[in-house]
mmCIF file of C-alpha atoms in Angstrom:
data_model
loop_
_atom_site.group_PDB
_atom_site.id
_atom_site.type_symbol
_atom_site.label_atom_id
_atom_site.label_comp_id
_atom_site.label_asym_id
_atom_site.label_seq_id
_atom_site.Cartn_x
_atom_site.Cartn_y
_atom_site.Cartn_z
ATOM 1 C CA UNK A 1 -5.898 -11.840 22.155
ATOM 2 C CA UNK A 2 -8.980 -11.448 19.665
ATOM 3 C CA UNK A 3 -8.947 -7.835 20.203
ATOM 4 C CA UNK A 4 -5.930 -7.689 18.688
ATOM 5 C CA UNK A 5 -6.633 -10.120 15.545
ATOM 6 C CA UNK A 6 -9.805 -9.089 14.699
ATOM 7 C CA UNK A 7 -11.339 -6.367 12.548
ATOM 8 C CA UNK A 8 -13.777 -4.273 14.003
ATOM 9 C CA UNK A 9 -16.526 -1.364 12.384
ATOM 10 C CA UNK A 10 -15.068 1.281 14.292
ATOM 11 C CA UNK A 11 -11.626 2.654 15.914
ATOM 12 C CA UNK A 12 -10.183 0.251 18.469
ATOM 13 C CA UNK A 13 -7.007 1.082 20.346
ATOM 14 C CA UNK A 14 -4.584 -1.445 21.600
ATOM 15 C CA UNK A 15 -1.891 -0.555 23.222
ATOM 16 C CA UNK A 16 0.987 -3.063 24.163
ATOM 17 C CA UNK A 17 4.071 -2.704 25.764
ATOM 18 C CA UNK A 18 7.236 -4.119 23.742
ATOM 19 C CA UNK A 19 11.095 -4.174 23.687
ATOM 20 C CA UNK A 20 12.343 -4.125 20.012
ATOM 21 C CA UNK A 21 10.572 -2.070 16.846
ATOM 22 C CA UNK A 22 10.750 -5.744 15.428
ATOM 23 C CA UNK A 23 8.698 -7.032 17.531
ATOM 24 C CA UNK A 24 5.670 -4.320 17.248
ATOM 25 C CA UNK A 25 5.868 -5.415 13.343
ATOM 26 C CA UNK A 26 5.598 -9.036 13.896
ATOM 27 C CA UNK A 27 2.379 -8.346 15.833
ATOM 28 C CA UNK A 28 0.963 -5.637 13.617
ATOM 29 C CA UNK A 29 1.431 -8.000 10.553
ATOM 30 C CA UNK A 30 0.321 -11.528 12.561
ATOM 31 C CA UNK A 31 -3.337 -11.182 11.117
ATOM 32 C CA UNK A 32 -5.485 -11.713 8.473
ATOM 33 C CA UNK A 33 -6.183 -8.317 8.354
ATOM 34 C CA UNK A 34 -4.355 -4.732 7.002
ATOM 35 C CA UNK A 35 -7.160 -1.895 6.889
ATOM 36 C CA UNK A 36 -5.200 0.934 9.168
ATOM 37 C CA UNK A 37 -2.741 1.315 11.759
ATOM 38 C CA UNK A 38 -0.839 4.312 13.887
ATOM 39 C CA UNK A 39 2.123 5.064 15.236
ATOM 40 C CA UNK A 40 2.582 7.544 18.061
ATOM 41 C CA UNK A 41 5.923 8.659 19.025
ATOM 42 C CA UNK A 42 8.332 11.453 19.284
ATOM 43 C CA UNK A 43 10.569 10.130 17.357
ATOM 44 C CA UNK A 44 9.468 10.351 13.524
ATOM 45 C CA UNK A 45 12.463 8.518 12.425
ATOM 46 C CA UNK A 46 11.720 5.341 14.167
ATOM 47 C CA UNK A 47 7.750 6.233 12.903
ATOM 48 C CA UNK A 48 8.671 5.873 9.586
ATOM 49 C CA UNK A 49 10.826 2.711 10.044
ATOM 50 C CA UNK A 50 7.565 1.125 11.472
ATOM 51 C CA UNK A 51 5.088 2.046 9.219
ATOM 52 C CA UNK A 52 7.489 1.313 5.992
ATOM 53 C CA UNK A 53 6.923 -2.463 7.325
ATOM 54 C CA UNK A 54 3.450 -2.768 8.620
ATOM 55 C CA UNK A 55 1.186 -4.478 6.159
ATOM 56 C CA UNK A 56 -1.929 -2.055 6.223
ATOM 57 C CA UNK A 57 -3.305 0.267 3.531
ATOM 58 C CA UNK A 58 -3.533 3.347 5.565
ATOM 59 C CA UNK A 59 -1.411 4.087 8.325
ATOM 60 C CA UNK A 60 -1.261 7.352 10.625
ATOM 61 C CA UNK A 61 1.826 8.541 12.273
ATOM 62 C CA UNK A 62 0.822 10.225 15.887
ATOM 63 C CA UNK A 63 -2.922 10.432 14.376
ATOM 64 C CA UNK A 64 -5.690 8.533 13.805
ATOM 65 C CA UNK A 65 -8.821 8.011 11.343
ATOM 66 C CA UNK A 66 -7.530 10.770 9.200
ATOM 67 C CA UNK A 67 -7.837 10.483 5.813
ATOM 68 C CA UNK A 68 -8.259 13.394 3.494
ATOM 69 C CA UNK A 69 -10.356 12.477 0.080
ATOM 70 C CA UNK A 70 -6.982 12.826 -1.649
ATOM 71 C CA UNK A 71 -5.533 9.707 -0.579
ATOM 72 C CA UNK A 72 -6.372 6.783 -1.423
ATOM 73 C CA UNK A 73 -8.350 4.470 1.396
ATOM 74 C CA UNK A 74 -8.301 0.776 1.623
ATOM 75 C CA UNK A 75 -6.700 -2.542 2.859
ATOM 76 C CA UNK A 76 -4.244 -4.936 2.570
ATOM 77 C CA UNK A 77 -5.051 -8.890 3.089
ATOM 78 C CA UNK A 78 -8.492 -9.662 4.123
ATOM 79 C CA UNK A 79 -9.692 -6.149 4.381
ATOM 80 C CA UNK A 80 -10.998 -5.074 1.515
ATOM 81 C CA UNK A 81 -10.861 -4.616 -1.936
ATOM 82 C CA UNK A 82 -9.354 -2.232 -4.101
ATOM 83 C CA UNK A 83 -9.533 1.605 -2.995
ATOM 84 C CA UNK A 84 -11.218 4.210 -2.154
ATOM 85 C CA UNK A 85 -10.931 7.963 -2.484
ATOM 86 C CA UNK A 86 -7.972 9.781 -4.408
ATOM 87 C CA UNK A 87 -7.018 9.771 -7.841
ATOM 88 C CA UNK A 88 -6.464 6.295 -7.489
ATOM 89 C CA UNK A 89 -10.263 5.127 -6.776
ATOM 90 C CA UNK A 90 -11.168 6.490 -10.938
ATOM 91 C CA UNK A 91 -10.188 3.545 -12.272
ATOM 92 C CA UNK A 92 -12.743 1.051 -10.518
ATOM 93 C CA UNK A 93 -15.048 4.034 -11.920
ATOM 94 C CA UNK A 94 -14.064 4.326 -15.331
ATOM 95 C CA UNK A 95 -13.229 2.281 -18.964
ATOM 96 C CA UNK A 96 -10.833 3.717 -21.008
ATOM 97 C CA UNK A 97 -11.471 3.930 -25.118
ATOM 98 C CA UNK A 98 -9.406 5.401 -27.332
ATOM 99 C CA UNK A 99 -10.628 7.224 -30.340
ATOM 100 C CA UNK A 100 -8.472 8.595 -33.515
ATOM 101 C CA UNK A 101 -10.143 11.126 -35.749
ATOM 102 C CA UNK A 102 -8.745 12.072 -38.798
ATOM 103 C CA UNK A 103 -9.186 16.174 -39.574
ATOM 104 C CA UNK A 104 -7.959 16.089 -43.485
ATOM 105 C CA UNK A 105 -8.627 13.829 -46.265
ATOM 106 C CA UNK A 106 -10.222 10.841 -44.515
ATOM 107 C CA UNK A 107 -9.482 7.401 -46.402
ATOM 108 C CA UNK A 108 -12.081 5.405 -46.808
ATOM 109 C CA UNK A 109 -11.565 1.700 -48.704
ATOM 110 C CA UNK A 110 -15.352 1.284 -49.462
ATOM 111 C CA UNK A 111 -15.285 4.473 -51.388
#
């Protein structure tokens, strides 16, 4: 269905009935897409499991659309670029330079 497959600008829910943990992957990973997923169930075990395989930068376990400023926020695929957010997000922010000063005696060839 395209409301699976398809990326939207807010939070969709689908929910789907299935048999085998394998086969919620499969269809969690069958797009193009990989901004955010969620996994609600009682049993965290089988949460983690789940989310350890599903290509998608963010994923919630029996939550949704939370993402504190300290972790990093983007997707995998088609969705996105880079990160956002967290320590993580400086580096699209910053260039690095290195300096060396010398404190005694400087040397100095064109002296």
């Amino acid at each position: 269905s395209s409301g699976i497959n398809a990326e939207y600008g807010g939070p969709v829910l689908c929910i789907l009935p299935f048999d085998t943990e394998e086969e919620v992957v499969e269809r969690a990973n069958a797009t193009e897409f990989g901004l955010a997923g969620a996994v609600c169930t009682n049993n965290l075990s089988r949460a983690y499991r789940v989310v350890s395989q599903i290509e998608a930068g963010s994923c919630n376990i029996n939550t949704f659309n939370n993402f504190p400023v300290q972790i990093p926020f983007g997707g995998y695929k088609h969705s996105g670029f880079g990160r956002e957010l967290g320590e993580e997000c400086l580096s699209y922010y910053s260039q690095t330079k290195s300096v060396f000063v010398e404190t005694g005696d400087p040397w100095c060839p064109f002296d």
